[in-house]
Coordinates of C-alpha atoms and ligand atoms in Angstrom, one line a residue:
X1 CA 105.2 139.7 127.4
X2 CA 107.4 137.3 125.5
X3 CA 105.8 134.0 124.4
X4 CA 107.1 131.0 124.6
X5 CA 105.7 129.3 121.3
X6 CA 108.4 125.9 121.6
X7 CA 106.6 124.6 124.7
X8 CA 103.4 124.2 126.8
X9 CA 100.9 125.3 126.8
X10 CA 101.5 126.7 123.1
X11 CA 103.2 123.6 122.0
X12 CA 100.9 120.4 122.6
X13 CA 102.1 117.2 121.0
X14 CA 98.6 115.6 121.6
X15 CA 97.0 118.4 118.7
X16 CA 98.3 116.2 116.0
X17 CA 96.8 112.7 117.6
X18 CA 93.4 114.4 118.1
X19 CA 91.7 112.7 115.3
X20 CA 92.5 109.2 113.1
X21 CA 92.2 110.9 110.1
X22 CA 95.2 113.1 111.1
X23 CA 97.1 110.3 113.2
X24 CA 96.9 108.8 109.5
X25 CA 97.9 112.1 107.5
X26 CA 101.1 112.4 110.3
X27 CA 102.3 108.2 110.3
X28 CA 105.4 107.5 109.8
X29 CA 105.8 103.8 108.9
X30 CA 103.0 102.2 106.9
X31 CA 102.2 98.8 106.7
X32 CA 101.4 97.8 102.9
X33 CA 100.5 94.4 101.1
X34 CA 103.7 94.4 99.4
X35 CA 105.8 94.0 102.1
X36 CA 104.7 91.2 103.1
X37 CA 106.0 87.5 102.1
X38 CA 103.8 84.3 103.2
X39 CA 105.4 81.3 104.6
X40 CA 103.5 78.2 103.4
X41 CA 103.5 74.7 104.7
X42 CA 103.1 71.9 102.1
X43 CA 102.5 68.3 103.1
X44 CA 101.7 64.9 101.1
X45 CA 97.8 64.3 100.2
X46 CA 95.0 66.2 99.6
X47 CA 93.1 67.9 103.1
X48 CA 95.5 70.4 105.5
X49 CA 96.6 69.8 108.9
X50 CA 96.4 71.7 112.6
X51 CA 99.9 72.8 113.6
X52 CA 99.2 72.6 117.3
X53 CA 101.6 75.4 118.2
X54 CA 101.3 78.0 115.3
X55 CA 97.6 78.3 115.6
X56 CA 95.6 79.8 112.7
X57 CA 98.6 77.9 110.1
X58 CA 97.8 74.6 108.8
X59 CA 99.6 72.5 106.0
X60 CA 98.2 72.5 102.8
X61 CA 98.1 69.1 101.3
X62 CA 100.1 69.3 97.4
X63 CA 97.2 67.6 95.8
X64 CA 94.9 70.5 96.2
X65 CA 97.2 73.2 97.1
X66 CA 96.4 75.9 94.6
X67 CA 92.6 75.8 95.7
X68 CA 93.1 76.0 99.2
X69 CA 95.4 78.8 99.3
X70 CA 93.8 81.1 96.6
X71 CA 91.3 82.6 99.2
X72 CA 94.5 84.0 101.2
X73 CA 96.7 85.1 97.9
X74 CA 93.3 87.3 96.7
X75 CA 94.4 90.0 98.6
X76 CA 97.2 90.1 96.6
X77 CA 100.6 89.4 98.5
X78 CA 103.6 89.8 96.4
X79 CA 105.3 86.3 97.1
X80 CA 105.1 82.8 99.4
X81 CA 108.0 81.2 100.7
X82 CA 107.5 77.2 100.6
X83 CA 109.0 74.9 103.2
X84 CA 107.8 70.9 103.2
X85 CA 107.2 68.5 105.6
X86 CA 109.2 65.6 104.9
X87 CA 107.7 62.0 105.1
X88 CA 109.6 60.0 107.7
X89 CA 110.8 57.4 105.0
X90 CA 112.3 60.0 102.9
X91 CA 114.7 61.6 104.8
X92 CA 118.1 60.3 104.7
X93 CA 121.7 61.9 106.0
X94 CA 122.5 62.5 102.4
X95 CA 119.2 64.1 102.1
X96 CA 119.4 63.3 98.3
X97 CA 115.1 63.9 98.6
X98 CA 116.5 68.2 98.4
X99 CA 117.3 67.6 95.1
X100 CA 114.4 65.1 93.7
X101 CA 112.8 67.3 91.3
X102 CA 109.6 65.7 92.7
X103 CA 109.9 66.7 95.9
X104 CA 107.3 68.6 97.5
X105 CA 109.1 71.7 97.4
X106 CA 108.9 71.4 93.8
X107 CA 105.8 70.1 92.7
X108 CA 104.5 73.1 95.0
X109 CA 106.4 75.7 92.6
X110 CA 105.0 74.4 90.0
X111 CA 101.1 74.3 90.7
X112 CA 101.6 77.3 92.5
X113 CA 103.5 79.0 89.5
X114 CA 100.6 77.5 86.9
X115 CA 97.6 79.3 89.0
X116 CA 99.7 81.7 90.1
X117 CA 101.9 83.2 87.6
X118 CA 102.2 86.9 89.0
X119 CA 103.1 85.7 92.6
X120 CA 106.8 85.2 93.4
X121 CA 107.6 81.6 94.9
X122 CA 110.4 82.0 97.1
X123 CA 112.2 78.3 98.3
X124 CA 114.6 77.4 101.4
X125 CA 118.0 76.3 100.6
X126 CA 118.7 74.1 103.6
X127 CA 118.7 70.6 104.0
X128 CA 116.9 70.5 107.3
X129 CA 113.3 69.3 106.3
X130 CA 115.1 66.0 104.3
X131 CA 117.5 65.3 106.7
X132 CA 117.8 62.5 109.6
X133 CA 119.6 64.3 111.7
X134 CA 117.4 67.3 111.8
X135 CA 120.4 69.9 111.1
X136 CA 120.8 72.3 108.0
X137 CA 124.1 70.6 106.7
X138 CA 125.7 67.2 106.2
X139 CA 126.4 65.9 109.5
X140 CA 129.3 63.6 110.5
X141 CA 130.4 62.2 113.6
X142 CA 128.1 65.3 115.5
X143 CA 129.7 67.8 113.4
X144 CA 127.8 70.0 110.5
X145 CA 130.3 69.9 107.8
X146 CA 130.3 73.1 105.6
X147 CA 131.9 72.8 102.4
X148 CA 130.1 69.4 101.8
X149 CA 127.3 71.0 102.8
X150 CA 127.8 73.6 100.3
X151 CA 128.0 70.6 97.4
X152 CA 124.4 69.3 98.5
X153 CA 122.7 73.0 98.8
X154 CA 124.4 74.1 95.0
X155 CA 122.0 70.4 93.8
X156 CA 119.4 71.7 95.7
X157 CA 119.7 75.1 94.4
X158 CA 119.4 74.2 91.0
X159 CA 116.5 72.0 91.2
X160 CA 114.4 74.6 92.5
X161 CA 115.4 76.7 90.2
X162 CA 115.0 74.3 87.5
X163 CA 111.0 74.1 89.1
X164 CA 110.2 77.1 88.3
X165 CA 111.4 79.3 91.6
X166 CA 112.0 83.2 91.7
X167 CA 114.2 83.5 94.8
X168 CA 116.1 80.8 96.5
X169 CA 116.6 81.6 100.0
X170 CA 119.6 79.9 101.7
X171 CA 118.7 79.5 105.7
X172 CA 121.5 77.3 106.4
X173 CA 124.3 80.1 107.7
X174 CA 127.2 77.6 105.6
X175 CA 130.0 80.0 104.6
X176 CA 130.4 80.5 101.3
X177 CA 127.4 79.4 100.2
X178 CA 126.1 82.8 98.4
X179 CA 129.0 83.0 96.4
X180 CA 129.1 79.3 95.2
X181 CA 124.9 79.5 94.4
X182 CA 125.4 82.6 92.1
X183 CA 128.1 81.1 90.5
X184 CA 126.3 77.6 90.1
X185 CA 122.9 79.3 88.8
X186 CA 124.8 81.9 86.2
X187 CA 126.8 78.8 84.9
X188 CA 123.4 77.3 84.1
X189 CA 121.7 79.9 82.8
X190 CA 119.5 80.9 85.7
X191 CA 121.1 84.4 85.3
X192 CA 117.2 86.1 86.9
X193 CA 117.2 83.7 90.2
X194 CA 117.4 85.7 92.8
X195 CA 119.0 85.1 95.8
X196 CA 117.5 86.2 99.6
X197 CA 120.1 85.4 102.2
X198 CA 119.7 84.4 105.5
X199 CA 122.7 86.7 106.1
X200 CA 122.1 87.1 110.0
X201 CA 120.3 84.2 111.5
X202 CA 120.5 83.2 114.6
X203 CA 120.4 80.2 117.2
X204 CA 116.9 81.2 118.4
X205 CA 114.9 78.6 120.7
X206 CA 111.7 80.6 118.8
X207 CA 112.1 78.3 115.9
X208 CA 110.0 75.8 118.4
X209 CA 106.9 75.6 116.4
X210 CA 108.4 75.8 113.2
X211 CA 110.1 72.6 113.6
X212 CA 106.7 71.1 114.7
X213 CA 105.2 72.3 111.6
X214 CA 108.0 70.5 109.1
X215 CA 108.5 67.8 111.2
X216 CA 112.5 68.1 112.2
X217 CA 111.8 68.5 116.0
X218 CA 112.6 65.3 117.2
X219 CA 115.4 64.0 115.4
X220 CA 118.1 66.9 117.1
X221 CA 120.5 65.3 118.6
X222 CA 122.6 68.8 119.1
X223 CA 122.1 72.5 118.8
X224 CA 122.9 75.1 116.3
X225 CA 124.8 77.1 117.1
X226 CA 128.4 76.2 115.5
X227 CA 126.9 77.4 112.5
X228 CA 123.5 79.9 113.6
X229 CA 124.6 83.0 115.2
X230 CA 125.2 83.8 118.7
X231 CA 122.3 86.4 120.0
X232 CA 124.7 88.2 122.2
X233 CA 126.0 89.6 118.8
X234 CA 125.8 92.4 116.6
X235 CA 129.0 93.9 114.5
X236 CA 129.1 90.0 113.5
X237 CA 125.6 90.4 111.7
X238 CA 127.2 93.1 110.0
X239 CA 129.9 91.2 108.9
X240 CA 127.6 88.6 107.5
X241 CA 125.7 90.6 105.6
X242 CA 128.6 92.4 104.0
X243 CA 130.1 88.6 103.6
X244 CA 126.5 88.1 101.7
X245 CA 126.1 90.9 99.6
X246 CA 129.7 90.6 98.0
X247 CA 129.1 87.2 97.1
X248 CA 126.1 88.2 95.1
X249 CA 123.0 88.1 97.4
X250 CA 120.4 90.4 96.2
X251 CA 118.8 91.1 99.2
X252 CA 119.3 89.9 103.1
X253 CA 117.5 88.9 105.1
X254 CA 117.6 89.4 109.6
X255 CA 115.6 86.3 111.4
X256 CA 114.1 86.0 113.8
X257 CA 112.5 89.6 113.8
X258 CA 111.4 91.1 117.1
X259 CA 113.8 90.3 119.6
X260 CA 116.4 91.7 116.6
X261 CA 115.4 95.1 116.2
X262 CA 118.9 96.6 116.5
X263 CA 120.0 94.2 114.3
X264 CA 117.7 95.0 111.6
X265 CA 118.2 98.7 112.5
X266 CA 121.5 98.4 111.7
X267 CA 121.8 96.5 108.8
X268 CA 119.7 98.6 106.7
X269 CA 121.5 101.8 107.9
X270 CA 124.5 100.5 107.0
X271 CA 123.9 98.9 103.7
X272 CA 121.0 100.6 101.9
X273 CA 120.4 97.3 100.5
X274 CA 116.6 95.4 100.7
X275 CA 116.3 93.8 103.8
X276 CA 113.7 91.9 105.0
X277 CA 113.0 90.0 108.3
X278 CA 111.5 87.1 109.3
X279 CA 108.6 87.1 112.0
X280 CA 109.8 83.2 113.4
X281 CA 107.2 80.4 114.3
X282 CA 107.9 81.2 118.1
X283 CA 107.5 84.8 117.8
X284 CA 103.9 84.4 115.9
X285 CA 103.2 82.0 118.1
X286 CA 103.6 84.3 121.6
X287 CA 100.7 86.7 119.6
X288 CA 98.9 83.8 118.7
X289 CA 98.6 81.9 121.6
X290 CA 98.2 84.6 124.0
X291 CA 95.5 86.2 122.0
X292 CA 93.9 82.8 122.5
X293 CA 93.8 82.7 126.1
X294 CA 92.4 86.3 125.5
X295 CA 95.1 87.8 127.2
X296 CA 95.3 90.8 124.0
X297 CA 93.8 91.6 120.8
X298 CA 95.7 89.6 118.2
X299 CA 94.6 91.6 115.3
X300 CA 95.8 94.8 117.1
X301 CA 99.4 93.3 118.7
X302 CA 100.1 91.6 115.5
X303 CA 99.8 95.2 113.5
X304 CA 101.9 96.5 116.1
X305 CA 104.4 93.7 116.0
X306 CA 104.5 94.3 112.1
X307 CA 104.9 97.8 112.4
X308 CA 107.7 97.8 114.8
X309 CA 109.6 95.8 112.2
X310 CA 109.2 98.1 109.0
X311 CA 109.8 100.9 111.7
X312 CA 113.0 99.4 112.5
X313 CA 114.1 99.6 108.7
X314 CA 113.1 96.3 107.1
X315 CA 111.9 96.5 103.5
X316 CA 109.6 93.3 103.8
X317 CA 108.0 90.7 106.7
X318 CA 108.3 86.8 105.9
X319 CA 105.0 86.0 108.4
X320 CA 102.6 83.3 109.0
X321 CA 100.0 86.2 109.6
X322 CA 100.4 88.0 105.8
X323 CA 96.9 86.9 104.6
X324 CA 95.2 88.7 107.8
X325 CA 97.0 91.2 107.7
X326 CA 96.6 92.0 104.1
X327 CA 92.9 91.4 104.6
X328 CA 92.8 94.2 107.2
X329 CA 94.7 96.3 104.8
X330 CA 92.4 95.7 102.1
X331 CA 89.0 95.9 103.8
X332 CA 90.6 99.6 105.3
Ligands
LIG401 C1 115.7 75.9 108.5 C2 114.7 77.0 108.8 C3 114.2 77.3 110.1 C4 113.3 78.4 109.9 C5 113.3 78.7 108.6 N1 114.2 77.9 107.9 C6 114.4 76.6 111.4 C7 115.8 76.4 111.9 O1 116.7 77.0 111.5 O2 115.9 75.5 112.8 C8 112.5 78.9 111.0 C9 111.3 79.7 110.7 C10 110.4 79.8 111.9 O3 110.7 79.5 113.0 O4 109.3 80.3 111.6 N2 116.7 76.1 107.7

């Protein structure tokens, strides 16, 4: 009699999921605390405030900041990525508060960088959070201009990296921008800033909460989308990112995360170059909130969530949930 060894009832895919010590020995994709970046909301004053729609994130007021956050960096997370909420009164549509080297953005990198030394502070390059209009770029007469735009994010640039920042990460989508940063930064010396493009981001109505949480919600007059990309799109992404990475990007960056899969799939195939993605406000907030109404396990459809993404190919997560999930990791 001849056996057939290549299928049932000899060959049972189940054997190897029999146990969790052997589902662990056979994984695939591993989730670790390094490849995970922390987005941090920074606000004027000294307590932290709800962020009705992201729940579980607060903003951390500057005054105390270092305190309040050392709890969730003990697990030891590689880097944060700082984004401020504006005071009314400061922003302008010059939005000359991006470059104040006492803006919030950079008093953060520094108390952060004093108490922190070994943690990477990664900043936004983007007007957005100091400007009137709400929009990532110079507006004028309902238009985002992009070379001016360019002019304003090269000040801002250099005054993070003049605080004390590791990575500046432009989230604007202005062409040319990578390019004139590296150029702007060498000139002045910052030869070891690194730069983390938002190479492929898109015009995503799952920014919702994020705008909450730094305050740019209501002042958008008009969309995106003549400068974010257009989701029915892929080759462009590619296009982007190759755009990105011969201007001088060090690594890019795919945002929002879950709904881009294939996107994120296909960058790192392509390009072999570190790619991270961003887990957006809106898609954090669909975990969050449902697990709220107790509709699923949070803990478990967040590691899932995560998993799908550095199964997808990305290198590192930008996500609100980084301190639980590094506390899961750590605690086994
Ligand atoms: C703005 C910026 C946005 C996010 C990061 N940087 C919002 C936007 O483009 O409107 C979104 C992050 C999130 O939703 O979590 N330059």
């Amino acid at each position: 009699m001849i056996i057939d060894h290549s299928s049932y009832p000899a060959r049972r895919m189940r054997r190897n999921r029999s146990q969790p010590w052997l589902r662990r020995m056979v994984a695939e994709t591993h989730l670790s605390i390094d490849d995970l970046i922390w987005p941090i909301f920074i606000e004027e004053g000294s307590g932290t405030s709800e962020i009705k729609t992201l729940p579980g994130v607060v903003r951390y007021g500057i005054e105390r900041l270092a305190d309040a956050v050392a709890p969730h960096l003990k697990w030891g997370i590689p880097a944060v990525a700082l984004f401020p909420f504006t005071p009314e009164n400061k922003k302008t549509a010059s939005c000359e508060e991006a470059w104040n080297p006492d803006n919030l953005v950079c008093r953060a990198t520094r108390a952060l960088k004093k108490s922190f030394p070994n943690i990477g502070i990664i900043c936004d390059v983007a007007l957005d959070p100091y400007n009137s209009s709400g929009h990532d770029g110079l507006v004028k007469d309902n238009r985002v201009l992009n070379d001016e735009t360019v002019d304003a994010l090269v000040k801002q640039a250099l005054t993070q990296a003049q605080a004390g920042c590791d990575i500046l990460a432009p989230s604007d989508m202005m062409d040319g921008r990578i390019g004139r940063l590296r150029q702007a930064l060498d000139h002045k010396g910052f030869i070891d800033t690194a730069l983390m493009a938002y190479a492929a981001k898109y015009a995503s109505a799952f920014y919702g909460p994020f705008r909450e949480a730094v305050g740019s919600a209501g002042a958008l007059a008009f969309d995106k989308k003549t400068y974010q990309m257009d989701s029915a799109n892929t080759d462009e992404a590619l296009r982007e990112v190759a755009l990105d990475l011969d201007e001088g990007a060090d690594m890019v960056m795919v945002k929002p995360s879950l709904l881009y899969l294939d996107i994120i799939h296909r960058v790192k195939k392509k390009f072999r170059a570190p790619t991270f993605a961003y887990m957006v406000s809106g898609e954090y907030a669909m975990i969050a909130l449902a697990d709220k109404a107790g509709a699923l396990n949070g803990d478990a459809a967040l590691w899932e969530a995560h998993l799908a993404i550095k199964r997808a190919g990305a290198d590192g997560i930008l996500t609100y949930a980084a301190p639980r999930i590094a506390e899961r990791i750590s605690k086994g």
